[in-house]
Structures are given as structure tokens and as C-alpha cells.
PDB file of C-alpha atoms in Angstrom:
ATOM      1  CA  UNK A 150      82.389 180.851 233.739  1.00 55.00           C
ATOM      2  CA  UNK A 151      79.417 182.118 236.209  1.00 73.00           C
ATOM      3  CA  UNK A 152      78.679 180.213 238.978  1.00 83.00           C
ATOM      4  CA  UNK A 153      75.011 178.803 238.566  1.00 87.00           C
ATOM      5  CA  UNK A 154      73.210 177.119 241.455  1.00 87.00           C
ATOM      6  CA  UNK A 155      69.746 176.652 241.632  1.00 92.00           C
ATOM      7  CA  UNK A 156      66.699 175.656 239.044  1.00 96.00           C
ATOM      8  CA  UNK A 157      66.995 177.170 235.046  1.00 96.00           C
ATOM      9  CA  UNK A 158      64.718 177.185 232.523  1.00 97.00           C
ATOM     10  CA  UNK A 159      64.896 177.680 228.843  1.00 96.00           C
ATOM     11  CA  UNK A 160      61.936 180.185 227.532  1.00 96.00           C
ATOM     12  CA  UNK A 161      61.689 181.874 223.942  1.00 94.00           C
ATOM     13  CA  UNK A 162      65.225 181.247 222.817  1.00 92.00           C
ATOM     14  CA  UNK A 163      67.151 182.448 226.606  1.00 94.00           C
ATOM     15  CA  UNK A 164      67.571 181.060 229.483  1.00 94.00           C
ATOM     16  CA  UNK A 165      66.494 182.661 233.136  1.00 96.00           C
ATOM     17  CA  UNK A 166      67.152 181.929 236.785  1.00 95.00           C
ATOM     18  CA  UNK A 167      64.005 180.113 237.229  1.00 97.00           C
ATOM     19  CA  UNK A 168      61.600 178.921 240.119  1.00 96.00           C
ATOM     20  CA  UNK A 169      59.271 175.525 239.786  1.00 96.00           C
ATOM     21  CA  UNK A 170      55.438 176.012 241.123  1.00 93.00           C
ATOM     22  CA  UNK A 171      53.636 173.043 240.138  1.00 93.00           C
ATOM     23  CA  UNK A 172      52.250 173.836 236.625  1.00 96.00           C
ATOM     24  CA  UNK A 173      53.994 177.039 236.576  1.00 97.00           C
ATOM     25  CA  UNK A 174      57.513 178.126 236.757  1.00 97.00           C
ATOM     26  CA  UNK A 175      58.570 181.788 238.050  1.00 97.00           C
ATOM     27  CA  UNK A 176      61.623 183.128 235.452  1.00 97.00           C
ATOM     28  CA  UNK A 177      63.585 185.754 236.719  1.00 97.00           C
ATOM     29  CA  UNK A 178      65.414 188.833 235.207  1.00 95.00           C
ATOM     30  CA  UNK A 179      68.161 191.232 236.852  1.00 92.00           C
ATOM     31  CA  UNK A 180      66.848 193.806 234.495  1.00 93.00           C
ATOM     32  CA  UNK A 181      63.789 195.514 233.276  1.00 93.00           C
ATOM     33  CA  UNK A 182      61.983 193.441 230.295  1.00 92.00           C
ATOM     34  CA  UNK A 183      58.966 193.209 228.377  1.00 92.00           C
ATOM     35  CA  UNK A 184      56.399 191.149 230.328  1.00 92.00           C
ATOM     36  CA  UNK A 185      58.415 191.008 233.789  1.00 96.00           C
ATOM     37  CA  UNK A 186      57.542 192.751 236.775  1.00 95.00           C
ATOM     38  CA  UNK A 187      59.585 194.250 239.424  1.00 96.00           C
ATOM     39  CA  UNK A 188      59.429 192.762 242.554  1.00 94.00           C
ATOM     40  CA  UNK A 189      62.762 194.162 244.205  1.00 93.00           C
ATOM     41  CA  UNK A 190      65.508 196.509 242.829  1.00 91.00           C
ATOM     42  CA  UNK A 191      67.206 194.196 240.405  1.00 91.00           C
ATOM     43  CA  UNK A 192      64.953 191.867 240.668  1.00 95.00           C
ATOM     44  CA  UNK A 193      62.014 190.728 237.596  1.00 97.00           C
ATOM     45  CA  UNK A 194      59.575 188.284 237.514  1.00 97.00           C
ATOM     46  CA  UNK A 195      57.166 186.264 234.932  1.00 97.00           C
ATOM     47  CA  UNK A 196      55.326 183.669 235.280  1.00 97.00           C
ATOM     48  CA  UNK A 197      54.752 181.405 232.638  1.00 97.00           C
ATOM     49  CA  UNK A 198      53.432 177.658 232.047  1.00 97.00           C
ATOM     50  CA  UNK A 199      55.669 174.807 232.388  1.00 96.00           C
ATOM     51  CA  UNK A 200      54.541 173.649 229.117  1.00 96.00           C
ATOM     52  CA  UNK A 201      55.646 176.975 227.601  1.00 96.00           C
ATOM     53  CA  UNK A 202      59.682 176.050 228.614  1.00 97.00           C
ATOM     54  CA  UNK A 203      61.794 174.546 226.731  1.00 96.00           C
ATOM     55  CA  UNK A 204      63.701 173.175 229.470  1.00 95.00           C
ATOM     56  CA  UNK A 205      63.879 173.161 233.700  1.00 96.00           C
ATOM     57  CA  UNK A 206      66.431 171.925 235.124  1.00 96.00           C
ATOM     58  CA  UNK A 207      68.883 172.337 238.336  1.00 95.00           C
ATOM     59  CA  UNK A 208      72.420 173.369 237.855  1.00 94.00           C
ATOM     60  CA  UNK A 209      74.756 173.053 240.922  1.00 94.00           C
ATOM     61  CA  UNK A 210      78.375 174.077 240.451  1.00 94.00           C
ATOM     62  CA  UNK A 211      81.349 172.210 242.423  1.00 95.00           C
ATOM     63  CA  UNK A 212      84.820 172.672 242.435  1.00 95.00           C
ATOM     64  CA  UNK A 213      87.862 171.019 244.469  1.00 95.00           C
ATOM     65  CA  UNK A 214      89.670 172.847 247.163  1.00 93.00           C
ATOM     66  CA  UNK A 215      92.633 171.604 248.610  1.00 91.00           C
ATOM     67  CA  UNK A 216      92.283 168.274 247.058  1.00 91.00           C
ATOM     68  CA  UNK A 217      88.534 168.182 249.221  1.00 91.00           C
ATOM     69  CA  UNK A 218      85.501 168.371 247.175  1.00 93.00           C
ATOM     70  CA  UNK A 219      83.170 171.267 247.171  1.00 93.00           C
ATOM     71  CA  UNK A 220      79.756 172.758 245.821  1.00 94.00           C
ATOM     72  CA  UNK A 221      80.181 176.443 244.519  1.00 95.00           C
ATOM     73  CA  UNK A 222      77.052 178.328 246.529  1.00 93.00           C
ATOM     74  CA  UNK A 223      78.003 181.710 244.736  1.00 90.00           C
ATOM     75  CA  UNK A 224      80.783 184.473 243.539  1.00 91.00           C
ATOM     76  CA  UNK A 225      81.974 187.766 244.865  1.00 91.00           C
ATOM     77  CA  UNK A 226      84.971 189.647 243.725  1.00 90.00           C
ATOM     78  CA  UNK A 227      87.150 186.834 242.579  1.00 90.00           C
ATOM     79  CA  UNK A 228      86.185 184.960 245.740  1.00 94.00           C
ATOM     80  CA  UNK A 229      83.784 181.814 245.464  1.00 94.00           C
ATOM     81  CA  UNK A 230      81.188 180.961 248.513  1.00 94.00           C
ATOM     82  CA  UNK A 231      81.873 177.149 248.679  1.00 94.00           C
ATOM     83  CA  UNK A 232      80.415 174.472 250.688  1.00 92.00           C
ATOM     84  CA  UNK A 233      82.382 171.216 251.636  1.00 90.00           C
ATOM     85  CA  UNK A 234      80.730 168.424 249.937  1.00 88.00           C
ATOM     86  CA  UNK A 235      82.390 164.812 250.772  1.00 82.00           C
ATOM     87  CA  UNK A 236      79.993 163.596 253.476  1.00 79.00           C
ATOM     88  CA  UNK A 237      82.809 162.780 255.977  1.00 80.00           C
ATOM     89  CA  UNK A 238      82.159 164.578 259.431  1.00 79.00           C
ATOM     90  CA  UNK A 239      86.217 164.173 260.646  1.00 81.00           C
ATOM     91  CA  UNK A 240      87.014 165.435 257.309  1.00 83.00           C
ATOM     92  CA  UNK A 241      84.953 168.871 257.614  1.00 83.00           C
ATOM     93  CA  UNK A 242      85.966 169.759 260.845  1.00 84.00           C
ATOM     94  CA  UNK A 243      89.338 169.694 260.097  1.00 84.00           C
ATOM     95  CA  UNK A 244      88.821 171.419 257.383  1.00 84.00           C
ATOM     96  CA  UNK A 245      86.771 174.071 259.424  1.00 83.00           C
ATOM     97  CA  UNK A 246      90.185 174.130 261.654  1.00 84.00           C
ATOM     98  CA  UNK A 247      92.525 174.288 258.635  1.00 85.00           C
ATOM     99  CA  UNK A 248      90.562 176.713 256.264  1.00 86.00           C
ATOM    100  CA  UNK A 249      88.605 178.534 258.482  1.00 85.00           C
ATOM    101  CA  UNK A 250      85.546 177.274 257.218  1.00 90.00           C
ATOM    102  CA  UNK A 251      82.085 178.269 259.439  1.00 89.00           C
ATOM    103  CA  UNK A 252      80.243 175.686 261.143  1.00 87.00           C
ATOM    104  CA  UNK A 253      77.175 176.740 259.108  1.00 84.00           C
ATOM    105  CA  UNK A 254      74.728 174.024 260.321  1.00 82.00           C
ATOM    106  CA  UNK A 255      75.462 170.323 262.235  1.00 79.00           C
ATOM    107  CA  UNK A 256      77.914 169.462 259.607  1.00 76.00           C
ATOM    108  CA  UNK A 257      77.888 171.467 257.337  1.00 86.00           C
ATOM    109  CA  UNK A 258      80.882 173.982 256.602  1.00 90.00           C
ATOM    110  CA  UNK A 259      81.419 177.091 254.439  1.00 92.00           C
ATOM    111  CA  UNK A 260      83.778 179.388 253.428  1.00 92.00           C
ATOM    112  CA  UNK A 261      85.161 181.959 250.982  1.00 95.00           C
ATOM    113  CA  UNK A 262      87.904 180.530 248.643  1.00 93.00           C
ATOM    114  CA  UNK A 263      89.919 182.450 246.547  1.00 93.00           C
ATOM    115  CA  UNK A 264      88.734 181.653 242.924  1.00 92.00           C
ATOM    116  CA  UNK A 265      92.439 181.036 242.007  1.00 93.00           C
ATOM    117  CA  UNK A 266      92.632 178.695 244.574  1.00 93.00           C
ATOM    118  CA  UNK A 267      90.024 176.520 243.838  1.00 94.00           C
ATOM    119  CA  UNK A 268      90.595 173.389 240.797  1.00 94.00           C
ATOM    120  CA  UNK A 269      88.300 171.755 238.276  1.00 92.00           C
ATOM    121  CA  UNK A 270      85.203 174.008 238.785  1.00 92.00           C
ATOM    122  CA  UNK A 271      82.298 172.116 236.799  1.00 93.00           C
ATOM    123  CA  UNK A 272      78.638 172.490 236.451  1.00 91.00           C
ATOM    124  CA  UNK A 273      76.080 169.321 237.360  1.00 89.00           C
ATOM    125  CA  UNK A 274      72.771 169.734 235.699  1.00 90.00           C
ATOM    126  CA  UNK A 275      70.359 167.182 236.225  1.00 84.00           C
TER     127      UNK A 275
END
């Protein structure tokens, strides 16, 4: 399983990472394809109307980490970029103590987890 996290729309048949503008939505490609232009290296762009996708929605990806619940922020190497998501301040900073987690903003921790280390990763898609 990939780790998604972010907006995704549904266009001709695939999906694409995608990116909401009013009455347009931005789909992206890692890859050269007909009708996208490059904007980076590795990075493609086309903008289409919303009424043109099938779908848009957001996908975020959580897990649980030493029995502490967690939003999946990305993947590198076997290693997941997680986030700790249970709203309890004590909690976190412990955690920040015990895992070596980053004080990323007020409250907020992160950290790299070992993916085999990590429990019932799921995807939310609203």
C-alpha cells in the first residue's frame, strides 16, 4: 500500500494527485503525458474542469504506533513520516521524549517510524 495524503481526483478512467481551484482542479503526473506540462523535474500538470472529474476527494492515511494514534504524512525507504494524532498535549510530549519525535509546531510532533513498526495503517477518504 502507498501512502496517500492530500486531495485525488478521478479523470478519464485514472486517478492523479490532484489540487482544488474553485471551478478547476490542477491533476498532477510524476511523468511525462499527453496534455501535461512540466513544471519541475518529475513534476506534470493539467488543468481541467471540476465538472470533467469523476471524483475529488481527500485521502489521509493513519496508522497506530506504539498503541498511540497517528496520521501517515509520507514514505521513504521503508520508513513512514508520521504525525501524532490523539489531541492530548501530555500524551505528545511524552511521546516526543520516548520516540524522539520533533516538536514540529506548538503541539504538534513528528517523526520517522519504521514501517514494520507501525500497526493497522488505513486510508480515510472523505
Amino acid at each position: 500500500m502507498s501512502v496517500r495524503h492530500g486531495f485525488y481526483a478521478g479523470w478519464h478512467g485514472a486517478e492523479y494527485e490532484a489540487s482544488p481551484d474553485g471551478d478547476l482542479v490542477r491533476l498532477y503526473l510524476a511523468r511525462p503525458a499527453d496534455g501535461f506540462r512540466r513544471v519541475s523535474p518529475d513534476r506534470y500538470v493539467q488543468v481541467v474542469p471540476l465538472s470533467d472529474v469523476d471524483h475529488l476527494q481527500y485521502v489521509t492515511t493513519h496508522c497506530t504506533w506504539h498503541g498511540e494514534p497517528f496520521v501517515v504524512l509520507g514514505e521513504h525507504d521503508g520508513w513512514l513520516r508520521v504525525e501524532y494524532s490523539g489531541g492530548d498535549a501530555p500524551v505528545a510530549e511524552r511521546l516526543g521524549q520516548d520516540l524522539g519525535l520533533e516538536l514540529f509546531d506548538r503541539g504538534v510532533y513528528q517523526g520517522w517510524a519504521s514501517r514494520h513498526e507501525v500497526e493497522d495503517v488505513r486510508e480515510d477518504i472523505v
